[in-house]
């Protein structure tokens, strides 16, 4: 069981986007910094206001408002813990349950089902403990010293134990709930629905994590007693674990205690549900391992995306086949979908940050930059996400096909990449443009705006497509190709050039038909120019087969069970 536990636990830390263990460790450091930074920024935003409240409470011996504020800060940290652990869990969406490959590898081995399930559950528990400690321990120390430094040593210890226990319990609740959800969806709806739900949850949790920091100053102005009142927010899971925090720190507000009991009971219930779904999922996968794999045919939006891409490639069969390869690979692989979902969430978070600056809702009823740039932000970040996903290898062996059958010119490959990106980016961008502007400015102005957004989005895609000079998913990953640590300013500049400045330009000519038509014509000329540049650049494309190790067994992982089998001599 120990060998299986280690193998299952190692699955959470394997990635196709790294070339060595050193690179993996560096990526983990940056991921840790990304996850911890919002919690630190949260306390920085709240610290000075909270200290003033503490001083006034001590001076006038009025601690009711201090309790309201402390509960509000604890509520935020519990929510932050749930969102962060939820994000970590959905990033490992497929690793939360048994899959067909696990069953095919383990079913021939002389192992009991109980041993395999126990090893999997133990690996999930160890992963939860490691992730929760990484996120919550430092935040608990910061929270305790920031909220109890003037209230004495006993209060400091109580605050530390209370916030650490409540955030750990909240993390366990959301992690177990996601494990149970993944298992239930896989059992009832199948892998296709599970994959779609995973991408949606990744987008949601990234957006929620960014929103905690972005929206915190706006929410801070709301009276705290209204936000932590059990009769108002008692149905929220965060409120249950806030009740646990209040119970452990010895609060006099006993109406929180029923919420604490609810937190304990529901956490135990979802953990039991996660274990049961793991058992059921194991037996289902063992049955499927004995049957031939059914062909996977992406449907729904994937089929519509492929149809649009084929129209864009025209009659070029090489471009159409390459475009199908790109879209089907993207539809079937989690790491690539994660990158697109994360970048889309960044775009939505930036839109939310801009909307928090609106002082009155009447400002949104006119065609302003705050409204007009929304679909352009989405188009920009979806395009960046597509480019990042294309660099993640998935079908390296397919490079042999392209290398052996590559035509004399590679213009078809560039056309396929451009068509695939447009098919992914354009439909959601146009839907957002129509949905956002039509109720606010009317259908006539919204129609003109949608045309402007369509042409601008195509320009963005054409420009970014020039940076891709290979067939996506067929080349080994290049560490640090994005260069976010040193070239982040280019992404910021690109956001302004792709969204803010075009929105300002549209706003200046939207009430003058001749000028607006001239702008649309200029965008069409820019698209034609990028088309010509892309076809010329396709001459330097790289279509090469990957270099494999001389040892055919170099990439095979062996479960060394011999050291755990007693000798029969």
Coordinates of C-alpha atoms in Angstrom, one line a residue:
X1 CA 0.0 0.0 0.0
X2 CA 2.9 2.4 0.7
X3 CA 4.1 2.1 -2.9
X4 CA 0.6 2.8 -4.2
X5 CA 0.2 5.7 -1.8
X6 CA 3.4 7.2 -3.1
X7 CA 2.5 6.7 -6.7
X8 CA -1.0 8.3 -6.2
X9 CA 0.5 11.2 -4.3
X10 CA 3.2 11.8 -7.0
X11 CA 0.4 12.1 -9.6
X12 CA -0.6 15.4 -8.1
X13 CA 2.8 16.8 -8.8
X14 CA 3.5 15.6 -12.3
X15 CA 3.3 18.0 -15.1
X16 CA 3.9 18.0 -18.8
X17 CA 5.0 21.6 -18.7
X18 CA 8.3 21.0 -16.9
X19 CA 11.5 19.5 -18.2
X20 CA 13.2 18.7 -14.9
X21 CA 12.6 18.4 -11.1
X22 CA 14.4 21.8 -10.6
X23 CA 12.0 23.4 -13.0
X24 CA 9.0 21.8 -11.2
X25 CA 10.3 23.1 -7.8
X26 CA 10.7 26.6 -9.3
X27 CA 7.1 26.5 -10.6
X28 CA 5.8 25.4 -7.2
X29 CA 7.5 28.3 -5.5
X30 CA 5.8 30.7 -7.9
X31 CA 2.5 29.0 -7.4
X32 CA 2.9 29.2 -3.7
X33 CA 3.7 32.9 -3.9
X34 CA 0.6 33.4 -6.1
X35 CA -1.6 31.7 -3.6
X36 CA -0.2 33.4 -0.5
X37 CA -0.1 36.9 -1.9
X38 CA -3.9 37.6 -1.8
X39 CA -4.0 36.6 1.9
X40 CA -1.2 39.0 2.8
X41 CA -2.7 41.8 0.7
X42 CA -6.0 41.2 2.4
X43 CA -4.6 41.8 5.8
X44 CA -2.7 44.9 4.6
X45 CA -5.9 46.4 3.3
X46 CA -7.7 45.7 6.5
X47 CA -5.0 46.2 9.1
X48 CA -5.0 50.0 9.7
X49 CA -8.8 50.2 9.9
X50 CA -8.9 47.3 12.3
X51 CA -6.2 48.8 14.5
X52 CA -8.2 52.0 14.9
X53 CA -11.2 50.0 15.9
X54 CA -9.2 48.1 18.5
X55 CA -7.9 51.3 20.0
X56 CA -11.3 52.8 20.3
X57 CA -12.8 49.6 21.8
X58 CA -10.1 49.5 24.5
X59 CA -10.4 53.2 25.3
X60 CA -14.2 53.3 25.5
X61 CA -14.7 49.6 26.6
X62 CA -17.1 49.0 23.8
X63 CA -16.2 45.7 22.1
X64 CA -19.4 45.0 20.1
X65 CA -18.1 46.8 17.0
X66 CA -14.7 45.2 17.5
X67 CA -16.4 41.7 17.5
X68 CA -18.3 42.6 14.3
X69 CA -15.1 43.6 12.6
X70 CA -13.2 40.6 13.8
X71 CA -15.9 38.3 12.6
X72 CA -15.8 40.0 9.2
X73 CA -12.0 39.5 8.9
X74 CA -12.3 35.9 9.9
X75 CA -15.2 35.4 7.5
X76 CA -12.9 36.7 4.7
X77 CA -10.0 34.4 5.7
X78 CA -12.3 31.4 5.8
X79 CA -13.7 32.2 2.4
X80 CA -10.1 32.7 1.1
X81 CA -9.1 29.3 2.4
X82 CA -12.1 27.6 0.8
X83 CA -11.5 29.4 -2.6
X84 CA -7.7 28.7 -2.6
X85 CA -8.0 25.0 -1.7
X86 CA -10.9 24.7 -4.1
X87 CA -8.7 26.1 -6.9
X88 CA -5.9 23.7 -6.0
X89 CA -8.4 20.8 -6.1
X90 CA -10.0 21.7 -9.5
X91 CA -6.5 22.1 -11.0
X92 CA -6.1 18.4 -10.1
X93 CA -9.6 17.7 -11.3
X94 CA -8.8 14.4 -13.1
X95 CA -6.5 13.2 -10.3
X96 CA -9.2 13.4 -7.6
X97 CA -10.7 10.1 -8.7
X98 CA -9.7 6.8 -10.3
X99 CA -9.4 6.8 -14.1
X100 CA -9.4 4.1 -16.7
X101 CA -5.6 4.1 -16.9
X102 CA -5.3 3.4 -13.1
X103 CA -7.7 0.5 -13.5
X104 CA -5.9 -1.0 -16.5
X105 CA -2.6 -0.8 -14.7
X106 CA -3.7 -2.0 -11.3
X107 CA -6.3 -4.6 -12.2
X108 CA -3.8 -7.3 -13.2
X109 CA -1.8 -6.9 -10.0
X110 CA -2.4 -9.2 -7.0
X111 CA -3.8 -6.4 -4.9
X112 CA -7.1 -6.2 -3.1
X113 CA -9.5 -3.5 -4.0
X114 CA -9.6 -2.2 -0.4
X115 CA -5.8 -1.7 -0.5
X116 CA -6.0 0.3 -3.7
X117 CA -8.9 2.5 -2.4
X118 CA -7.1 3.0 0.9
X119 CA -4.0 4.1 -0.8
X120 CA -5.9 6.6 -3.0
X121 CA -7.8 8.1 -0.1
X122 CA -4.6 8.4 1.9
X123 CA -3.0 10.2 -1.0
X124 CA -5.9 12.6 -1.2
X125 CA -5.7 13.2 2.5
X126 CA -2.0 13.9 2.4
X127 CA -2.4 16.2 -0.6
X128 CA -5.2 18.1 1.3
X129 CA -3.0 18.4 4.4
X130 CA 0.0 19.7 2.5
X131 CA -2.1 22.2 0.5
X132 CA -4.0 23.4 3.5
X133 CA -0.8 23.8 5.6
X134 CA 0.8 25.7 2.8
X135 CA -2.0 28.2 2.5
X136 CA -3.4 28.5 6.0
X137 CA -0.5 28.3 8.5
X138 CA 1.2 31.5 7.5
X139 CA -2.2 33.3 7.2
X140 CA -3.1 32.1 10.7
X141 CA 0.1 33.6 12.1
X142 CA -0.4 36.9 10.4
X143 CA -4.1 37.0 11.4
X144 CA -3.3 36.2 15.1
X145 CA -0.6 38.9 15.4
X146 CA -2.6 41.5 13.5
X147 CA -5.8 41.1 15.4
X148 CA -4.7 40.3 19.0
X149 CA -1.4 42.1 19.4
X150 CA -3.1 44.7 21.7
X151 CA -5.4 42.2 23.5
X152 CA -2.9 40.0 25.3
X153 CA -1.2 36.7 24.9
X154 CA -4.3 34.6 25.7
X155 CA -6.3 36.4 22.9
X156 CA -3.4 35.8 20.5
X157 CA -3.3 32.1 21.2
X158 CA -7.1 31.8 21.0
X159 CA -7.2 33.7 17.7
X160 CA -4.4 31.6 16.2
X161 CA -6.0 28.3 17.2
X162 CA -9.5 29.4 16.2
X163 CA -8.5 30.7 12.7
X164 CA -6.2 27.8 12.0
X165 CA -8.9 25.2 13.0
X166 CA -11.7 26.9 11.1
X167 CA -9.7 27.4 7.9
X168 CA -8.4 23.8 8.0
X169 CA -12.0 22.6 8.4
X170 CA -13.2 24.8 5.7
X171 CA -10.5 23.6 3.4
X172 CA -11.3 19.9 4.2
X173 CA -15.0 20.6 3.5
X174 CA -14.6 22.2 0.0
X175 CA -11.9 19.6 -1.0
X176 CA -14.0 16.7 0.0
X177 CA -17.1 18.2 -1.7
X178 CA -15.1 18.6 -4.9
X179 CA -13.9 15.0 -4.7
X180 CA -17.4 13.8 -4.2
X181 CA -18.7 16.0 -7.0
X182 CA -16.1 14.7 -9.4
X183 CA -16.9 11.2 -8.5
X184 CA -20.7 11.6 -8.8
X185 CA -20.5 13.4 -12.1
X186 CA -18.1 10.8 -13.5
X187 CA -20.4 8.0 -12.5
X188 CA -23.7 9.5 -13.6
X189 CA -22.9 11.8 -16.5
X190 CA -19.6 10.5 -18.0
X191 CA -16.2 11.9 -18.7
X192 CA -17.3 14.5 -21.2
X193 CA -19.6 16.3 -18.7
X194 CA -17.0 15.9 -16.0
X195 CA -14.3 17.6 -18.2
X196 CA -16.7 20.5 -19.1
X197 CA -17.6 20.9 -15.4
X198 CA -13.9 20.9 -14.5
X199 CA -13.1 23.8 -16.9
X200 CA -16.0 25.8 -15.5
X201 CA -14.9 25.2 -11.9
X202 CA -11.4 26.3 -12.7
X203 CA -12.6 29.5 -14.2
X204 CA -14.9 30.1 -11.2
X205 CA -12.3 29.5 -8.5
X206 CA -9.6 31.7 -10.2
X207 CA -12.2 34.4 -10.6
X208 CA -13.2 34.1 -7.0
X209 CA -9.6 34.2 -5.7
X210 CA -8.9 37.4 -7.7
X211 CA -12.2 38.8 -6.7
X212 CA -11.5 38.4 -2.9
X213 CA -8.7 41.0 -3.1
X214 CA -10.2 43.2 -5.9
X215 CA -13.7 43.5 -4.3
X216 CA -12.6 43.6 -0.7
X217 CA -12.3 47.4 -0.4
X218 CA -15.8 47.8 -1.9
X219 CA -17.3 45.2 0.4
X220 CA -15.5 46.6 3.4
X221 CA -17.7 49.7 3.2
X222 CA -20.8 47.5 3.9
X223 CA -21.8 47.3 7.6
X224 CA -20.1 44.2 9.0
X225 CA -23.0 43.2 11.2
X226 CA -25.2 42.7 8.1
X227 CA -22.6 40.4 6.5
X228 CA -21.9 38.2 9.5
X229 CA -25.5 38.0 10.8
X230 CA -26.5 34.3 10.9
X231 CA -30.0 35.1 9.9
X232 CA -28.8 36.7 6.7
X233 CA -25.7 34.8 5.7
X234 CA -26.1 31.7 7.8
X235 CA -26.8 29.6 4.7
X236 CA -23.3 30.3 3.4
X237 CA -20.6 27.6 4.1
X238 CA -18.2 30.4 5.1
X239 CA -20.6 31.3 7.9
X240 CA -20.6 27.8 9.3
X241 CA -16.9 27.9 9.8
X242 CA -17.1 31.4 11.1
X243 CA -19.3 30.0 13.8
X244 CA -16.6 27.4 14.4
X245 CA -14.1 30.3 14.8
X246 CA -16.3 32.1 17.2
X247 CA -16.9 29.0 19.3
X248 CA -13.2 28.2 19.6
X249 CA -12.1 31.7 20.5
X250 CA -14.8 31.8 23.3
X251 CA -17.2 34.3 21.9
X252 CA -20.1 35.4 23.9
X253 CA -22.4 35.4 20.9
X254 CA -23.9 31.9 21.3
X255 CA -26.0 32.2 18.2
X256 CA -22.9 31.3 16.3
X257 CA -22.7 27.9 18.0
X258 CA -25.3 26.1 16.0
X259 CA -23.4 27.2 12.9
X260 CA -20.3 25.5 14.4
X261 CA -22.2 22.3 14.9
X262 CA -23.4 22.4 11.3
X263 CA -19.8 22.9 10.1
X264 CA -18.6 19.8 12.0
X265 CA -21.5 17.6 10.8
X266 CA -21.4 18.6 7.2
X267 CA -17.7 18.3 7.0
X268 CA -17.9 14.8 8.3
X269 CA -20.7 14.1 5.8
X270 CA -18.9 15.3 2.7
X271 CA -15.7 13.4 3.7
X272 CA -17.7 10.2 4.1
X273 CA -19.4 11.0 0.7
X274 CA -16.0 11.5 -0.9
X275 CA -14.7 8.1 0.4
X276 CA -17.9 6.3 -0.8
X277 CA -17.7 7.9 -4.3
X278 CA -14.0 6.9 -4.5
X279 CA -15.0 3.3 -3.7
X280 CA -17.8 3.4 -6.3
X281 CA -15.6 5.1 -8.9
X282 CA -12.9 2.4 -8.4
X283 CA -15.3 -0.4 -9.1
X284 CA -16.8 1.4 -12.1
X285 CA -13.3 2.0 -13.6
X286 CA -12.4 -1.7 -13.0
X287 CA -15.4 -2.7 -15.0
X288 CA -14.6 -0.3 -17.8
X289 CA -11.0 -1.5 -18.0
X290 CA -12.3 -4.9 -19.2
X291 CA -14.4 -3.3 -22.0
X292 CA -13.0 -1.6 -25.2
X293 CA -12.7 2.1 -25.0
X294 CA -15.6 3.9 -26.7
X295 CA -14.5 6.6 -29.2
X296 CA -14.6 10.1 -27.7
X297 CA -16.5 12.6 -29.9
X298 CA -16.6 16.1 -28.5
X299 CA -20.0 17.6 -29.0
X300 CA -21.9 20.7 -28.1
X301 CA -19.7 23.9 -28.3
X302 CA -16.7 21.8 -29.5
X303 CA -18.6 20.7 -32.6
X304 CA -19.7 24.3 -33.3
X305 CA -16.1 25.5 -32.8
X306 CA -14.9 22.9 -35.3
X307 CA -17.5 23.9 -37.8
X308 CA -16.6 27.6 -37.6
X309 CA -12.9 26.7 -37.9
X310 CA -13.5 24.6 -41.0
X311 CA -15.3 27.5 -42.7
X312 CA -12.3 29.8 -41.9
X313 CA -9.8 27.3 -43.4
X314 CA -11.7 27.1 -46.7
X315 CA -10.9 24.3 -49.1
X316 CA -7.4 23.7 -47.9
X317 CA -7.5 20.1 -46.6
X318 CA -4.2 20.3 -44.8
X319 CA -5.3 23.4 -42.9
X320 CA -8.7 21.8 -42.1
X321 CA -7.1 18.6 -40.8
X322 CA -4.5 20.5 -38.8
X323 CA -7.3 22.7 -37.3
X324 CA -9.3 19.6 -36.4
X325 CA -6.2 18.2 -34.7
X326 CA -5.7 21.3 -32.6
X327 CA -9.4 21.7 -31.5
X328 CA -9.9 18.0 -30.7
X329 CA -6.6 17.8 -28.7
X330 CA -7.7 20.9 -26.8
X331 CA -11.1 19.5 -26.1
X332 CA -9.7 16.2 -24.7
X333 CA -6.9 17.5 -22.5
X334 CA -7.2 19.2 -19.0
X335 CA -3.8 21.1 -18.8
X336 CA -4.6 23.1 -22.0
X337 CA -8.1 23.8 -20.9
X338 CA -6.9 25.0 -17.5
X339 CA -4.6 27.7 -19.1
X340 CA -7.5 29.1 -21.1
X341 CA -9.8 29.1 -18.2
X342 CA -7.3 30.8 -15.9
X343 CA -6.6 33.6 -18.5
X344 CA -10.3 34.1 -19.0
X345 CA -10.8 34.4 -15.3
X346 CA -8.1 37.1 -15.2
X347 CA -9.9 39.0 -17.8
X348 CA -13.2 38.8 -15.9
X349 CA -11.5 39.8 -12.7
X350 CA -10.1 42.9 -14.4
X351 CA -13.5 43.8 -15.7
X352 CA -14.9 43.5 -12.1
X353 CA -12.2 45.7 -10.8
X354 CA -13.1 48.4 -13.3
X355 CA -16.8 48.0 -12.4
X356 CA -16.0 48.7 -8.7
X357 CA -15.0 52.2 -9.7
X358 CA -18.4 53.0 -11.0
X359 CA -20.1 55.2 -8.4
X360 CA -23.6 55.0 -9.7
X361 CA -25.5 52.5 -11.9
X362 CA -26.6 55.3 -14.2
X363 CA -23.1 55.6 -15.5
X364 CA -23.5 52.1 -17.1
X365 CA -26.6 53.1 -19.1
X366 CA -24.4 55.1 -21.6
X367 CA -21.8 53.8 -23.9
X368 CA -18.7 54.4 -21.8
X369 CA -15.3 52.9 -21.8
X370 CA -16.2 50.8 -18.8
X371 CA -18.9 49.0 -20.8
X372 CA -17.3 49.0 -24.3
X373 CA -14.0 47.4 -23.3
X374 CA -15.6 44.4 -21.5
X375 CA -15.7 42.0 -24.6
X376 CA -12.3 43.2 -25.8
X377 CA -10.7 42.3 -22.4
X378 CA -12.2 38.8 -22.7
X379 CA -11.0 38.5 -26.3
X380 CA -7.4 39.5 -25.3
X381 CA -7.1 37.2 -22.4
X382 CA -8.7 34.3 -24.3
X383 CA -6.2 34.8 -27.0
X384 CA -3.3 34.8 -24.6
X385 CA -4.7 31.7 -23.0
X386 CA -4.8 29.9 -26.4
X387 CA -1.2 30.8 -27.1
X388 CA -0.1 29.6 -23.7
X389 CA -2.1 26.3 -24.2
X390 CA -0.5 25.7 -27.6
X391 CA 2.9 25.5 -26.0
X392 CA 1.9 22.7 -23.6
X393 CA 2.7 19.3 -25.2
X394 CA 0.0 16.7 -25.5
X395 CA 0.5 14.7 -28.7
X396 CA 4.3 14.7 -29.2
X397 CA 4.1 11.5 -31.3
X398 CA 1.8 13.3 -33.7
X399 CA 4.8 15.4 -34.8
X400 CA 6.0 12.3 -36.8
X401 CA 2.9 12.5 -38.9
X402 CA 3.4 16.2 -39.7
X403 CA 7.1 15.8 -40.3
X404 CA 6.6 12.9 -42.7
X405 CA 3.6 14.4 -44.6
X406 CA 4.4 18.1 -44.4
X407 CA 3.8 19.9 -47.6
X408 CA 6.4 22.1 -49.2
X409 CA 4.9 25.2 -47.7
X410 CA 3.7 25.6 -44.1
X411 CA 1.1 28.3 -44.8
X412 CA -1.6 25.7 -44.2
X413 CA -0.4 25.2 -40.7
X414 CA -0.4 28.9 -39.9
X415 CA -3.9 29.1 -41.4
X416 CA -5.0 26.3 -39.1
X417 CA -3.6 28.0 -36.0
X418 CA -5.2 31.3 -36.9
X419 CA -8.6 29.6 -37.6
X420 CA -8.5 27.6 -34.4
X421 CA -7.8 30.7 -32.3
X422 CA -10.6 32.7 -34.0
X423 CA -13.0 29.8 -33.5
X424 CA -12.2 29.7 -29.8
X425 CA -12.1 33.4 -29.1
X426 CA -14.7 35.0 -31.4
X427 CA -18.0 33.3 -30.3
X428 CA -17.9 34.0 -26.6
X429 CA -16.6 37.5 -27.3
X430 CA -19.5 38.4 -29.6
X431 CA -22.0 36.9 -27.1
X432 CA -20.6 39.0 -24.3
X433 CA -20.6 42.1 -26.5
X434 CA -24.3 41.6 -27.4
X435 CA -25.5 40.6 -24.0
X436 CA -23.7 43.5 -22.2
X437 CA -24.5 46.4 -24.5
X438 CA -28.0 45.6 -25.9
X439 CA -29.9 46.2 -22.6
X440 CA -27.9 49.3 -21.9
X441 CA -27.6 51.2 -25.2
X442 CA -30.2 49.5 -27.5
X443 CA -29.9 47.0 -30.3
X444 CA -28.8 49.5 -33.0
X445 CA -25.8 50.7 -31.1
X446 CA -25.1 47.2 -29.8
X447 CA -25.0 45.9 -33.4
X448 CA -22.4 48.5 -34.5
X449 CA -20.4 47.7 -31.3
X450 CA -20.5 44.0 -32.0
X451 CA -19.1 44.5 -35.5
X452 CA -16.3 46.7 -34.1
X453 CA -15.6 44.0 -31.4
X454 CA -15.5 41.3 -34.0
X455 CA -13.0 43.0 -36.2
X456 CA -10.8 44.1 -33.2
X457 CA -10.9 40.5 -31.8
X458 CA -9.7 39.2 -35.2
X459 CA -6.9 41.7 -35.3
X460 CA -5.8 40.6 -31.8
X461 CA -5.9 36.9 -32.8
X462 CA -4.0 37.6 -36.1
X463 CA -1.3 39.5 -34.2
X464 CA -0.8 36.8 -31.5
X465 CA -0.9 34.0 -34.1
X466 CA 2.3 35.5 -35.6
X467 CA 4.1 34.4 -32.4
X468 CA 3.3 30.7 -33.0
X469 CA 5.6 29.0 -35.5
X470 CA 4.9 25.3 -34.9
X471 CA 1.9 23.0 -34.9
X472 CA 0.5 23.2 -31.4
X473 CA 0.9 20.4 -28.9
X474 CA 3.5 18.6 -31.0
X475 CA 6.7 20.2 -29.5
X476 CA 8.3 19.7 -26.2
X477 CA 7.7 22.4 -23.7
X478 CA 10.1 25.3 -23.6
X479 CA 10.6 26.5 -19.9
X480 CA 9.9 30.1 -19.3
X481 CA 8.6 30.9 -22.8
X482 CA 6.0 33.3 -21.4
X483 CA 8.7 35.2 -19.4
X484 CA 6.0 36.6 -17.0
X485 CA 8.6 37.5 -14.4
X486 CA 10.5 39.9 -16.8
X487 CA 8.0 40.8 -19.5
X488 CA 4.8 41.2 -17.5
X489 CA 4.7 44.8 -18.6
X490 CA 4.2 43.6 -22.2
X491 CA 1.0 41.9 -21.2
X492 CA -0.2 45.0 -19.5
X493 CA 0.7 47.1 -22.6
X494 CA -1.0 44.5 -24.7
X495 CA -4.2 44.9 -22.6
X496 CA -4.3 48.6 -23.1
X497 CA -3.5 48.3 -26.9
X498 CA -6.1 45.6 -27.4
X499 CA -9.0 46.7 -25.1
X500 CA -8.7 50.2 -23.5
X501 CA -7.4 52.2 -26.4
X502 CA -9.7 50.6 -28.9
X503 CA -12.7 51.2 -26.6
X504 CA -11.7 54.9 -26.3
X505 CA -11.3 55.2 -30.0
X506 CA -14.8 53.6 -30.5
X507 CA -16.3 56.0 -28.0
X508 CA -14.9 59.0 -29.8
X509 CA -16.4 58.1 -33.2
X510 CA -19.5 56.0 -32.2
X511 CA -21.9 59.0 -32.8
X512 CA -20.3 59.9 -36.2
X513 CA -21.2 57.3 -38.9
X514 CA -18.6 58.3 -41.5
X515 CA -15.8 58.2 -38.9
X516 CA -17.0 54.9 -37.5
X517 CA -17.1 53.3 -40.9
X518 CA -13.5 54.6 -41.5
X519 CA -12.4 52.9 -38.3
X520 CA -14.0 49.6 -39.3
X521 CA -12.3 49.9 -42.7
X522 CA -8.9 50.5 -41.0
X523 CA -9.5 47.3 -38.9
X524 CA -10.2 45.4 -42.1
X525 CA -7.0 46.6 -43.6
X526 CA -5.1 45.6 -40.5
X527 CA -6.6 42.1 -40.7
X528 CA -5.5 41.8 -44.4
X529 CA -2.0 43.1 -43.4
X530 CA -1.6 40.5 -40.7
X531 CA -2.8 37.8 -43.1
X532 CA 0.0 38.7 -45.5
X533 CA 2.5 38.8 -42.7
X534 CA 1.4 35.5 -41.4
X535 CA 1.7 33.7 -44.7
X536 CA 5.1 35.1 -45.3
X537 CA 6.3 34.1 -41.8
X538 CA 5.0 30.6 -42.3
X539 CA 8.2 29.9 -44.3
X540 CA 10.2 29.7 -41.1
X541 CA 7.9 27.3 -39.3
X542 CA 9.2 24.3 -37.5
X543 CA 7.7 20.9 -38.3
X544 CA 10.0 18.4 -36.7
X545 CA 9.6 15.0 -35.1
X546 CA 10.6 14.8 -31.4
X547 CA 13.8 13.3 -30.3
X548 CA 13.2 10.3 -28.1
X549 CA 15.6 8.6 -25.7
X550 CA 17.6 5.7 -27.0
X551 CA 16.3 3.6 -24.1
X552 CA 12.7 2.6 -25.0
X553 CA 11.9 2.1 -21.3
X554 CA 13.3 5.4 -20.1
X555 CA 9.8 6.9 -19.6
X556 CA 8.2 3.9 -17.9
X557 CA 7.5 4.1 -14.1
X558 CA 7.7 0.8 -12.2
X559 CA 6.0 0.1 -9.0
X560 CA 8.7 -1.8 -7.1
X561 CA 6.4 -4.2 -5.3
X562 CA 9.1 -6.8 -4.7
X563 CA 10.5 -5.1 -1.7
X564 CA 7.1 -5.4 0.0
X565 CA 6.5 -9.0 -0.9
X566 CA 7.7 -11.5 1.8
X567 CA 10.2 -14.0 0.6
X568 CA 8.9 -17.6 0.2
X569 CA 12.2 -19.3 0.7

